[in-house]
mmCIF file of C-alpha atoms and ligand atoms in Angstrom:
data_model
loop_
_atom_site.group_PDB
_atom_site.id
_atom_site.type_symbol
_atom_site.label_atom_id
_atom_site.label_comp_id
_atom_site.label_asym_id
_atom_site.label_seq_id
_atom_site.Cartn_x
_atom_site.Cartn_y
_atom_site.Cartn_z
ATOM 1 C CA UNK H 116 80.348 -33.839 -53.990
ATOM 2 C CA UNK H 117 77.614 -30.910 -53.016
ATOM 3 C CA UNK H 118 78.491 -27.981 -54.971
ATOM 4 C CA UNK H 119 79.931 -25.228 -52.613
ATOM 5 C CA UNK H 120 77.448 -21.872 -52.704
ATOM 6 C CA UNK H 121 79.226 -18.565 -53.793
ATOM 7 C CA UNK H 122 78.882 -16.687 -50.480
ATOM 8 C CA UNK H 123 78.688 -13.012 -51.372
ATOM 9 C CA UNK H 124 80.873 -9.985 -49.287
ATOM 10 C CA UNK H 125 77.793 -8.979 -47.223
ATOM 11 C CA UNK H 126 76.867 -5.500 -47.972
ATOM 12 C CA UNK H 127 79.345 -3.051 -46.656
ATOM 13 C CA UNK H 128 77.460 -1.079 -43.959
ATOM 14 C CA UNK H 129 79.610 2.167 -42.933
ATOM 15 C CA UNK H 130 78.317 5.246 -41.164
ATOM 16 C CA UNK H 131 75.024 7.046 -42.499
ATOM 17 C CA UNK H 132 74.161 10.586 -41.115
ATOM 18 C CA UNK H 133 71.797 13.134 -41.368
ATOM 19 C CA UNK H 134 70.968 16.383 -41.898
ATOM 20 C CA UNK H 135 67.503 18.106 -42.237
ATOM 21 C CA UNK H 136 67.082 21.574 -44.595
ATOM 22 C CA UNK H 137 63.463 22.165 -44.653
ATOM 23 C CA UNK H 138 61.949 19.131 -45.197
ATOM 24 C CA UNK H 139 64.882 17.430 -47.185
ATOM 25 C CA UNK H 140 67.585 14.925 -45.881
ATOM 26 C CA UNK H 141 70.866 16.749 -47.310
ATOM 27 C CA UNK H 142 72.768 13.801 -46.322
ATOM 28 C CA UNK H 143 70.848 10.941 -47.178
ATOM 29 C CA UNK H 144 73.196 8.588 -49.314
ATOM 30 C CA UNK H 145 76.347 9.571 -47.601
ATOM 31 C CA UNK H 146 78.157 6.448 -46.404
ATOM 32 C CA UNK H 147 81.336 6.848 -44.732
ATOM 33 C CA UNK H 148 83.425 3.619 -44.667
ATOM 34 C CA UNK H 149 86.740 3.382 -42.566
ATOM 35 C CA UNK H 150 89.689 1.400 -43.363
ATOM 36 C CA UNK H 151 88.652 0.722 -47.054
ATOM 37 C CA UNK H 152 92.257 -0.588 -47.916
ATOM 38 C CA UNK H 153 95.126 -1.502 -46.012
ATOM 39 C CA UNK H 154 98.048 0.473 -45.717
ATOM 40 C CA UNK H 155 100.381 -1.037 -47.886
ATOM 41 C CA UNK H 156 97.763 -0.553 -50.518
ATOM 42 C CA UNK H 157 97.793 3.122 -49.491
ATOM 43 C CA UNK H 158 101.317 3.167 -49.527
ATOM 44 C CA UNK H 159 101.210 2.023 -53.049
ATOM 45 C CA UNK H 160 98.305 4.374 -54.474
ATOM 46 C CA UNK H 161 100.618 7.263 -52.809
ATOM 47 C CA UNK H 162 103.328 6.144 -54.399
ATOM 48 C CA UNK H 163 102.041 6.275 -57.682
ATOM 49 C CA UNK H 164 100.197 9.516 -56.947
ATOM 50 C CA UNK H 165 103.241 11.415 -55.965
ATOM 51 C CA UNK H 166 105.250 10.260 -59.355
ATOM 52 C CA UNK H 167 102.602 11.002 -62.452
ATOM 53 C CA UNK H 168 102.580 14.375 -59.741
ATOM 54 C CA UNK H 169 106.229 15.064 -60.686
ATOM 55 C CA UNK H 170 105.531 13.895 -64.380
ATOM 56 C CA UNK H 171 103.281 16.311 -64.547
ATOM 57 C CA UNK H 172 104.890 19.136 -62.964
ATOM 58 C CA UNK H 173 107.793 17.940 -65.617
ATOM 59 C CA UNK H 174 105.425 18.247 -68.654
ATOM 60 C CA UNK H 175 105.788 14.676 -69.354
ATOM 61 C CA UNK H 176 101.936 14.210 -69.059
ATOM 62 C CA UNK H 177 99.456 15.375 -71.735
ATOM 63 C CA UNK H 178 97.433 18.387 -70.815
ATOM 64 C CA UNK H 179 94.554 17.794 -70.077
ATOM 65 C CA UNK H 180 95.598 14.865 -67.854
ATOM 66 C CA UNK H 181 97.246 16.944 -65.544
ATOM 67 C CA UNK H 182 96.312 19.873 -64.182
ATOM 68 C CA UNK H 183 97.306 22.638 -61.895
ATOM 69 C CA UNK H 184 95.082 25.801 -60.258
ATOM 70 C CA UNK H 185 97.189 28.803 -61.167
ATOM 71 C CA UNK H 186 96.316 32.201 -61.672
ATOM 72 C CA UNK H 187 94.563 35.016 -60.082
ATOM 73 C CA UNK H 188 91.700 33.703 -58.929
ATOM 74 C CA UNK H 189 92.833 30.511 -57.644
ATOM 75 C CA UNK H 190 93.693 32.742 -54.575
ATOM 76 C CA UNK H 191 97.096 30.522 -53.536
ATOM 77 C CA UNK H 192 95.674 27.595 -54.263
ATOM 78 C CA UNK H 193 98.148 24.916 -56.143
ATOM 79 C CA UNK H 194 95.923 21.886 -56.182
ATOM 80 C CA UNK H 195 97.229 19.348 -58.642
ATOM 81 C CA UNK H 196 94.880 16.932 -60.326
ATOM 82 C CA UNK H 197 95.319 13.912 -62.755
ATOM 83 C CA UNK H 198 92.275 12.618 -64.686
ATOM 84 C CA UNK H 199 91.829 8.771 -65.970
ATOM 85 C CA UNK H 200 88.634 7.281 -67.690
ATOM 86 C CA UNK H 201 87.182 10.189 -68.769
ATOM 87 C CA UNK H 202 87.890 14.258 -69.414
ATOM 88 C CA UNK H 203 86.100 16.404 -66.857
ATOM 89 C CA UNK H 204 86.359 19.919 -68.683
ATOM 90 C CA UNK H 205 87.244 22.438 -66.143
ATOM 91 C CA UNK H 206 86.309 25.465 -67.941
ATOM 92 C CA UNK H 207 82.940 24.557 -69.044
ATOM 93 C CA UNK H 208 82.348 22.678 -65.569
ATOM 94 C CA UNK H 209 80.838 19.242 -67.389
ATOM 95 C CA UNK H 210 82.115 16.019 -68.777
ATOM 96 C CA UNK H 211 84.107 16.708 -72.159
ATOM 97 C CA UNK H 212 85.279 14.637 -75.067
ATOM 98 C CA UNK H 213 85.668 11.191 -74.591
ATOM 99 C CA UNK H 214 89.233 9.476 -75.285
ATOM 100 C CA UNK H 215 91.077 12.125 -74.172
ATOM 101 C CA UNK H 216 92.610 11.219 -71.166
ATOM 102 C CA UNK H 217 94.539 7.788 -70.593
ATOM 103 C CA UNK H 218 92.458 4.971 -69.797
ATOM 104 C CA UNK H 219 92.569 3.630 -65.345
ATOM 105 C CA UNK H 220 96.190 2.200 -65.318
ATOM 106 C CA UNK H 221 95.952 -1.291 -63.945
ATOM 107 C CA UNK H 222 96.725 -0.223 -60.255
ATOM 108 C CA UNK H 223 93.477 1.635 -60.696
ATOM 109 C CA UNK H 224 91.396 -1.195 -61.923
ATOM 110 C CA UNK H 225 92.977 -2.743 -58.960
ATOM 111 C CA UNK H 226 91.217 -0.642 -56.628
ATOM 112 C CA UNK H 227 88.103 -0.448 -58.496
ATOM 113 C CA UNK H 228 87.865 -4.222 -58.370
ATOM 114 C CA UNK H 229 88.071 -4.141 -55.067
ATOM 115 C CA UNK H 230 85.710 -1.882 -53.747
ATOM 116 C CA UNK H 231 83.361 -3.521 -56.273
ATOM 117 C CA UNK H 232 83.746 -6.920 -54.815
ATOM 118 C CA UNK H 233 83.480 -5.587 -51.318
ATOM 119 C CA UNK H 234 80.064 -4.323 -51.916
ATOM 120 C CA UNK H 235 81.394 -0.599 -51.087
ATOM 121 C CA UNK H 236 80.441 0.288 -54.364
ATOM 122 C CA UNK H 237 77.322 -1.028 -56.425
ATOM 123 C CA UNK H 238 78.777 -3.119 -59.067
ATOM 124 C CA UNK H 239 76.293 -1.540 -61.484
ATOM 125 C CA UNK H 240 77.571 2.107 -60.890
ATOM 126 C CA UNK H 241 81.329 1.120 -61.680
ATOM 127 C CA UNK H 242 83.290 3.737 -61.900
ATOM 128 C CA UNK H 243 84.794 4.116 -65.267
ATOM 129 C CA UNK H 244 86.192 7.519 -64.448
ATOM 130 C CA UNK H 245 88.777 9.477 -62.339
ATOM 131 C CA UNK H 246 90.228 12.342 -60.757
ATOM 132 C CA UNK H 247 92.765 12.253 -58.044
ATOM 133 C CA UNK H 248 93.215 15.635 -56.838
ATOM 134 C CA UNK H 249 96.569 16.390 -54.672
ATOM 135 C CA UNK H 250 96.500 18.971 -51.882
ATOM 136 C CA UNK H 251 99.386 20.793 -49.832
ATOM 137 C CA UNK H 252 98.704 22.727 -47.154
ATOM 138 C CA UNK H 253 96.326 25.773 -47.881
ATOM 139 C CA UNK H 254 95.311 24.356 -51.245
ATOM 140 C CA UNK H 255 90.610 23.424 -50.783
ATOM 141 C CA UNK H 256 88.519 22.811 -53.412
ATOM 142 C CA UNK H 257 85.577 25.199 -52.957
ATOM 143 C CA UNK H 258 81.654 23.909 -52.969
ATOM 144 C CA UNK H 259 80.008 22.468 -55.496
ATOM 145 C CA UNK H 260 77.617 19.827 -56.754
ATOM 146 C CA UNK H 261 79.638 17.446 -59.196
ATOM 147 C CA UNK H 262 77.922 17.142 -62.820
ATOM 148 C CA UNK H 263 74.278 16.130 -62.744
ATOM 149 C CA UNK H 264 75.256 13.880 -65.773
ATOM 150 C CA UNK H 265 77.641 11.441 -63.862
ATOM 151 C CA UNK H 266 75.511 8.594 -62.387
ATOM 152 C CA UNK H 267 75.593 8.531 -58.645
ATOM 153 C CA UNK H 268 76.501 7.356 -56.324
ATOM 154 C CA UNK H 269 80.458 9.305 -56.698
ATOM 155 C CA UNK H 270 82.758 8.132 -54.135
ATOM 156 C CA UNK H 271 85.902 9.747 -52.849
ATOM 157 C CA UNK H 272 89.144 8.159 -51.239
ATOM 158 C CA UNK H 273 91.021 9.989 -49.332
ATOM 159 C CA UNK H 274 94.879 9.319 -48.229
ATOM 160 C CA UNK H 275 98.025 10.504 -46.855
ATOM 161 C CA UNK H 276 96.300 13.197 -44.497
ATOM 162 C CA UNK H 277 92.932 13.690 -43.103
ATOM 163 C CA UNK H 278 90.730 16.955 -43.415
ATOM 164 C CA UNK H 279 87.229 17.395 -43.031
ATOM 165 C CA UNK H 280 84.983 17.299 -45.588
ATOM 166 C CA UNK H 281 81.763 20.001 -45.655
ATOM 167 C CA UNK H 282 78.700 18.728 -46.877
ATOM 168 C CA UNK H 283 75.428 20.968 -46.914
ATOM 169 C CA UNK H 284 73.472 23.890 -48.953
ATOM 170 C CA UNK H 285 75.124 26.360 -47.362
ATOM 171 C CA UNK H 286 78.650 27.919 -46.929
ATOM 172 C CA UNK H 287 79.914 31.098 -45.124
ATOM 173 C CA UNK H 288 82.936 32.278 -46.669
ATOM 174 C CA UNK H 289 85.204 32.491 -43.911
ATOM 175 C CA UNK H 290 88.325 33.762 -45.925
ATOM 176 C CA UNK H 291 90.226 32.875 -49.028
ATOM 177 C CA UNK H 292 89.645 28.949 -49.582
ATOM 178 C CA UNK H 293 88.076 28.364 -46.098
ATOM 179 C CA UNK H 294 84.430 28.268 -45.975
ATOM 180 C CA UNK H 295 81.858 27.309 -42.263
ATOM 181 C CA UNK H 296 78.927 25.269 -43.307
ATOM 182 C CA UNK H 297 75.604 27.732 -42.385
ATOM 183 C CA UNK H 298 73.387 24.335 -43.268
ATOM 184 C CA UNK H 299 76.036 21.722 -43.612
ATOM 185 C CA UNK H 300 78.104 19.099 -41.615
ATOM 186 C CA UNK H 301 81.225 18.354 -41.182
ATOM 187 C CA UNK H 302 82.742 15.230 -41.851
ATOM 188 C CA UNK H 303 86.098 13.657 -41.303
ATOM 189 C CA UNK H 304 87.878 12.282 -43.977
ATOM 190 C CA UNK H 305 90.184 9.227 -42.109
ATOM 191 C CA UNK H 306 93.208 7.952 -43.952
ATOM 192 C CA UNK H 307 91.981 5.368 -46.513
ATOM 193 C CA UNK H 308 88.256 6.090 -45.675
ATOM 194 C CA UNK H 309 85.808 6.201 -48.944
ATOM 195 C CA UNK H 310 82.870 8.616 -48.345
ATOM 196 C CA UNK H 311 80.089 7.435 -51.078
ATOM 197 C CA UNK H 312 78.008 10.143 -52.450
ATOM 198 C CA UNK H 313 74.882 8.928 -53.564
ATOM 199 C CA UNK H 314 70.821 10.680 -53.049
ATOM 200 C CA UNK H 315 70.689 14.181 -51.772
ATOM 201 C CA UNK H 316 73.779 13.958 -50.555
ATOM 202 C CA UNK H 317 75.209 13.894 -54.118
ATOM 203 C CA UNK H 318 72.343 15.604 -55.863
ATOM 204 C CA UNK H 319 71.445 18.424 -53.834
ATOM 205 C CA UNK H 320 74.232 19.043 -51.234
ATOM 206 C CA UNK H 321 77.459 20.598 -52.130
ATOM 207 C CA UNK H 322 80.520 19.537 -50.888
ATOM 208 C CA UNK H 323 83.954 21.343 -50.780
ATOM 209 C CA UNK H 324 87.372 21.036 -48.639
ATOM 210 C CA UNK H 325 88.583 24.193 -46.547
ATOM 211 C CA UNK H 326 92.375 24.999 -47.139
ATOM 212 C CA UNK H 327 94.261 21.886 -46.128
ATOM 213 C CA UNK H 328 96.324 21.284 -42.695
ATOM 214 C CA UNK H 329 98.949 19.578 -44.530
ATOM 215 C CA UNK H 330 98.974 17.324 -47.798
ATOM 216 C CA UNK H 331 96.308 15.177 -48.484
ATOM 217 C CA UNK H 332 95.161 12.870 -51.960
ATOM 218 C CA UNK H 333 91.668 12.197 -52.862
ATOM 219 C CA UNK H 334 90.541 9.767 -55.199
ATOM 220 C CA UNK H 335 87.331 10.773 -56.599
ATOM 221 C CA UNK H 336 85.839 7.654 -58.800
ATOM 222 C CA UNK H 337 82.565 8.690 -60.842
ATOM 223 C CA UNK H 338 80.770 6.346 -63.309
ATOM 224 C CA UNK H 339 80.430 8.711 -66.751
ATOM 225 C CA UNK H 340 77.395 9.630 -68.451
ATOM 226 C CA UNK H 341 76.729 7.180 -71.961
ATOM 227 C CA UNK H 342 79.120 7.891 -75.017
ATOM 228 C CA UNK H 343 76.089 10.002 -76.609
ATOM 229 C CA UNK H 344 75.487 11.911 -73.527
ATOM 230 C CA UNK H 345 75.132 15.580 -74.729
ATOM 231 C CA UNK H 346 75.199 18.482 -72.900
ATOM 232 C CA UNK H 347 71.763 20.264 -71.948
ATOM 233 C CA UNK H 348 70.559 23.020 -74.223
ATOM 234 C CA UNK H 349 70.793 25.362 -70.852
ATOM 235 C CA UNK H 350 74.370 24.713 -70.294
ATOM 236 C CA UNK H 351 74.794 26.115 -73.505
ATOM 237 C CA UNK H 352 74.014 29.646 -72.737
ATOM 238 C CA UNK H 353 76.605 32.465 -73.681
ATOM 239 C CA UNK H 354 79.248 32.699 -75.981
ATOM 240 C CA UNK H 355 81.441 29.534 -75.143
ATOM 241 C CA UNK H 356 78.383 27.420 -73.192
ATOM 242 C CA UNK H 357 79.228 29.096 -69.865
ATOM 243 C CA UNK H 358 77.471 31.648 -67.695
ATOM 244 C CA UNK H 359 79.795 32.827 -64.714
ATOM 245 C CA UNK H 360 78.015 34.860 -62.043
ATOM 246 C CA UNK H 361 79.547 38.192 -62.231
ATOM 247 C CA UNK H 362 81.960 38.564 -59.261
ATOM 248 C CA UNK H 363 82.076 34.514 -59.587
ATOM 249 C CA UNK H 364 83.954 33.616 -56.498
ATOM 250 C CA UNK H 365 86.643 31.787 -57.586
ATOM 251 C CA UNK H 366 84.529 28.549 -58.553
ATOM 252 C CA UNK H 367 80.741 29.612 -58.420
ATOM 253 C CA UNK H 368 80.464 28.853 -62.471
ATOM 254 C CA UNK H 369 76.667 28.766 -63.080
ATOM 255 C CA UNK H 370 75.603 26.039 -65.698
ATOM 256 C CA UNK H 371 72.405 25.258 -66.124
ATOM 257 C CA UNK H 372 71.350 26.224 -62.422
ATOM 258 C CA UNK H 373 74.447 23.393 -61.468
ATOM 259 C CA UNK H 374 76.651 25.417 -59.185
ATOM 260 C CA UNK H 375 79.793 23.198 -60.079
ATOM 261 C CA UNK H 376 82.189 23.508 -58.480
ATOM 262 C CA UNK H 377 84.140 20.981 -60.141
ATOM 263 C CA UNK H 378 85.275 23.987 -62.521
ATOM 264 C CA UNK H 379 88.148 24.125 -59.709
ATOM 265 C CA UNK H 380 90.750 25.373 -61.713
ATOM 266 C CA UNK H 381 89.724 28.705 -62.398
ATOM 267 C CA UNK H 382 91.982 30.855 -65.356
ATOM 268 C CA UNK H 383 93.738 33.916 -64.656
ATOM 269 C CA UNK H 384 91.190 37.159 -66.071
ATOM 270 C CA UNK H 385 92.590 40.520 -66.345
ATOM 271 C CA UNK H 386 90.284 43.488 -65.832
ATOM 272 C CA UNK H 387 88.406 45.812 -68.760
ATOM 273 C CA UNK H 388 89.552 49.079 -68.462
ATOM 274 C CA UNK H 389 85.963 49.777 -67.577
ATOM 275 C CA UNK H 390 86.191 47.223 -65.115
ATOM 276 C CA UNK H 391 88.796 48.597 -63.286
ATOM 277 C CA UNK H 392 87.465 51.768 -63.170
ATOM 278 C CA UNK H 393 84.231 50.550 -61.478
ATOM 279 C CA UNK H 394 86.642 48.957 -59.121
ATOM 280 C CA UNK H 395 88.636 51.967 -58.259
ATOM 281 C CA UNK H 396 85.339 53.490 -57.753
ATOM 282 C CA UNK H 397 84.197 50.550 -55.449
ATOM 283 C CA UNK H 398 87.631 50.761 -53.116
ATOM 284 C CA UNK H 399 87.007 54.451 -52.717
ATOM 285 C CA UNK H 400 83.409 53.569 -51.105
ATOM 286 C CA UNK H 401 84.112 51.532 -48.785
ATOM 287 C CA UNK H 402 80.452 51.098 -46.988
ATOM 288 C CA UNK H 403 79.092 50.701 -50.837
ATOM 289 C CA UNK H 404 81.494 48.282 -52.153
ATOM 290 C CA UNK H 405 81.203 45.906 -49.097
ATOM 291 C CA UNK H 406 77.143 46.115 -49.722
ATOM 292 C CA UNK H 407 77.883 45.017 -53.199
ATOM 293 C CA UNK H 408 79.460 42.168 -52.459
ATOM 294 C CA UNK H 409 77.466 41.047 -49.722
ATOM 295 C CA UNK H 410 74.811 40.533 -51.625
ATOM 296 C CA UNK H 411 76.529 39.060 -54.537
ATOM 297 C CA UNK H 412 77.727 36.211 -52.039
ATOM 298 C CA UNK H 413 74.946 35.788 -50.449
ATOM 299 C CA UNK H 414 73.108 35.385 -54.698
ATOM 300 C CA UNK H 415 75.752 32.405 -54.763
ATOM 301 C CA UNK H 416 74.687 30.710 -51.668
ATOM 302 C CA UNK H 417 77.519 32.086 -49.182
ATOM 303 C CA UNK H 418 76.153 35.061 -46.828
ATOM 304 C CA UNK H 419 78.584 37.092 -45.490
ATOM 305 C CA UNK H 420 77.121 37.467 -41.982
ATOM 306 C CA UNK H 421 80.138 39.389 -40.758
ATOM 307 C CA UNK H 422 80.407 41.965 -43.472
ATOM 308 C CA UNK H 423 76.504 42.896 -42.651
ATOM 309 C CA UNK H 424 77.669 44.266 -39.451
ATOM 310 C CA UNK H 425 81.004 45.738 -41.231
ATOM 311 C CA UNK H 426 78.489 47.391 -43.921
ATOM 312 C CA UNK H 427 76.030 48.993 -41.276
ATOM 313 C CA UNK H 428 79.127 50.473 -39.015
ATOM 314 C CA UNK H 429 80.998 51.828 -42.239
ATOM 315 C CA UNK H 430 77.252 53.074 -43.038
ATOM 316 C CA UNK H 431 76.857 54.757 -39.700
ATOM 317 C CA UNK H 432 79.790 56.691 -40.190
ATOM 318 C CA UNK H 433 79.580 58.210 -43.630
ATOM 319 C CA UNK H 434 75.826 59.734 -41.967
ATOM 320 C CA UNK H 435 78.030 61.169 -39.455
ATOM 321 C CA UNK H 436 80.635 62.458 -41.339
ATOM 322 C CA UNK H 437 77.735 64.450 -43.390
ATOM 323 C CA UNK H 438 75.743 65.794 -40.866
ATOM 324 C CA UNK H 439 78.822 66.965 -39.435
ATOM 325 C CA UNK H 440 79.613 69.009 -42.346
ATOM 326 C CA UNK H 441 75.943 70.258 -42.890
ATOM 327 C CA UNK H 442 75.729 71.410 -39.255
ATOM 328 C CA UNK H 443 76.754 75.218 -38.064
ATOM 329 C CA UNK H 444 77.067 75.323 -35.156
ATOM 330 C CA UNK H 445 74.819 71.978 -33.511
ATOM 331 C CA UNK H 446 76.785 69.333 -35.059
ATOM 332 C CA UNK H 447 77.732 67.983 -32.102
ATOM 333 C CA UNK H 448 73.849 67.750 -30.982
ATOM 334 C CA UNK H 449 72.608 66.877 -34.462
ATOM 335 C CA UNK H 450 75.559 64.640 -34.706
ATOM 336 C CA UNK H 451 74.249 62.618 -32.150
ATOM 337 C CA UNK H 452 70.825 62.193 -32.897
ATOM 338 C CA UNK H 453 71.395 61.156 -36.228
ATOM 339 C CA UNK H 454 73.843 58.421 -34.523
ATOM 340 C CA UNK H 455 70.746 57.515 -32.407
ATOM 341 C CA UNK H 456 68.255 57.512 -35.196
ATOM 342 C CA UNK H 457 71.067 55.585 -37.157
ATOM 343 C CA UNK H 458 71.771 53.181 -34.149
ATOM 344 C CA UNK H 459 68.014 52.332 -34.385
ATOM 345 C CA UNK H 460 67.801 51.575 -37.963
ATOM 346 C CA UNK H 461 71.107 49.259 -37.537
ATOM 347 C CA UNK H 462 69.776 47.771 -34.735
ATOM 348 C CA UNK H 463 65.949 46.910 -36.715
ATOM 349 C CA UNK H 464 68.204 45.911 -39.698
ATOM 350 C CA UNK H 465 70.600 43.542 -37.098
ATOM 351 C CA UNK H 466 67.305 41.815 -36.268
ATOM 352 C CA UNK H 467 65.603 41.411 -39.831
ATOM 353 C CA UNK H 468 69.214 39.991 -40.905
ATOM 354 C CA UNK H 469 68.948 37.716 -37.796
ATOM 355 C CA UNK H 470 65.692 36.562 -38.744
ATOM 356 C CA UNK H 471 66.375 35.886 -42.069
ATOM 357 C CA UNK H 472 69.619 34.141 -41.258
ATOM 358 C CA UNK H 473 66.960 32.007 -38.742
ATOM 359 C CA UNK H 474 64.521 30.770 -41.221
ATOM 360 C CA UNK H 475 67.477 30.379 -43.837
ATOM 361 C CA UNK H 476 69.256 27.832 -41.187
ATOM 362 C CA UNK H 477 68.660 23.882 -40.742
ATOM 363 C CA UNK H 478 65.836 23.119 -38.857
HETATM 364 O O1 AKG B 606 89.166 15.863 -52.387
HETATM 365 C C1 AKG B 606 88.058 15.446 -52.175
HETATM 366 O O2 AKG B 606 87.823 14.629 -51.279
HETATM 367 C C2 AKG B 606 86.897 15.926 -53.001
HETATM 368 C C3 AKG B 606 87.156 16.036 -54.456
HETATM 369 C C4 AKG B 606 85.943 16.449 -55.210
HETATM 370 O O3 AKG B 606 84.959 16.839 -54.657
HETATM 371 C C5 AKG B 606 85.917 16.422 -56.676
HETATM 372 O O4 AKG B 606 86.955 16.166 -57.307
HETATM 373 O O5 AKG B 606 84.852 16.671 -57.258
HETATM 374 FE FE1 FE2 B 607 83.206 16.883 -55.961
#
């Protein structure tokens, strides 16, 4: 009898988009496959989720295998996440030790295998490494890149509630844990959909999740660098290997020119006396303090488009509010030409901001 031929799964061929920055494709090697597993499967996966989530919470799970954003500047948000395969270390933002998280339990190997041998993920990129995060409503994950030293393409599953996922170079910060892509996309995240990560689109964009409608898991499967895989001489900078941008907001950890992100769980920091001076100093300036930190976000990729205007209003005033003392007698007069002169100069600064803002954009 003729030997039967192995057919292969045919290549998995999903949704591809696009997105041009300049003269890069952000989004080239994002694949977005529907209906990845079937919903007992899901059923199962959020079954399991939802228990080591209440081990956790119970202590009953090693440290750093479960995790929880607490603390100041995790601004209300309680994401919970449980690693398998390999330690990502939160506070330096990179892979850490190896061996110290449990190994995929079998109902992960499961679903490895199978997106293997359904050609949604390249057999030689299997992923030998895990996190699952678990969002309620209002928890995000702000933007990052993932590790440079993970091989790509990453891949992320998501299930029990569907949010959009942003993908570009730049965010807006809209408020606490809910950013507007400036450059970026948009994409929805279906109910057992697996969005693949691989090119720009896991190299050079960022990616983050705006505070949640309701609760959602992710599965985020990521093949680790080689057992001898060492960090880079620049992500050693500073005291304890980490260089955090000064206001950092929340997440914007700065190693070796990797914004990651990943570093989602920031740790509560109290102020330096000095500190808190300087920010006593900054309340009590309103116009000033707002300047500052417009142009700190906009140093870590975010521009604060609406506090411009906020800042050249506040601005406005504080010139009126001196010439009006100066004045004896024609303040009212003097008053308003410096408003006019000033209304100029906001207007000319509007425009320049507008500009910028322009060529910044996606073509
Ligand atoms: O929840 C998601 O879909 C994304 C998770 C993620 O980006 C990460 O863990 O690095
Ligand atoms: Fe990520």
């Amino acid at each position: 009898m003729p030997k039967r031929k192995r057919v292969d799964e045919p290549a998995a061929s999903g949704t591809i988009f696009s997105l041009i920055d300049g003269s890069v494709d952000l989004l080239e090697g994002l694949v977005l496959h529907n209906e990845v597993i079937s919903e007992e499967f899901e059923d199962e996966l959020i079954a399991f989720v939802q228990s080591q989530c209440e081990r956790g919470r119970n202590g009953e799970l090693k440290k750093p295998t479960y995790l929880r954003a607490s603390g100041a500047r995790s601004q209300g948000n309680q994401r919970e996440a449980i690693m398998y395969g390999g330690f990502f270390d939160f506070n330096r933002a990179r892979p850490g030790k190896r061996g110290l998280v449990p190994p995929f339990p079998p109902l992960l190997e499961r679903l490895v295998d199978h997106l293997v041998t359904k050609n949604y993920l390249p057999s030689e990129v299997r992923p030998d490494s895990c996190i699952i995060n678990r969002y309620d409503r209002g928890d995000c994950i702000p933007p990052h890149v993932d590790h440079s030293s993970y091989y790509r393409p990453i891949s992320t599953l998501s299930l029990l509630g569907e949010e959009p996922m942003l993908v570009g170079s730049r965010f807006r910060t809209v408020r606490s844990c809910t950013w507007a892509p400036t450059c970026g996309q948009s994409i929805p995240l279906a109910r057992r959909s697996l969005l693949v990560l691989g090119g720009n689109s896991g190299n050079i964009a960022k990616h983050c999740i705006s505070s949640c409608s309701g609760p959602r898991i992710s599965i985020t499967l990521r093949k680790q660098p080689p057992p001898d895989w060492k960090p880079d001489a620049s992500e050693l900078v500073g005291k304890k290997g980490v260089q955090r941008t000064k206001q950092g907001n929340d997440e914007s950890r700065v190693i070796g020119g990797v914004n990651n992100g990943s570093a989602a769980f920031p740790q509560k920091k109290s102020l330096s006396g000095s500190a808190k001076t300087k920010k006593k100093k900054m309340t009590s300036q309103v116009g000033r303090s707002v300047r500052v930190s417009a142009v700190k976000q906009g140093s870590s990729n975010e521009t604060r488009i609406d506090i411009g205007w906020k800042r050249d209003s506040s601005d406005n005033q504080v010139n009126n509010d001196k010439s009006a003392k100066k004045g004896s007698g024609r303040v009212e007069e003097r008053k308003g030409k410096v408003s006019e002169k000033q209304a100029r100069r906001n207007a000319r600064r509007l425009e320049k901001r507008k500009q910028q803002l322009l060529h910044r954009g996606c073509n």
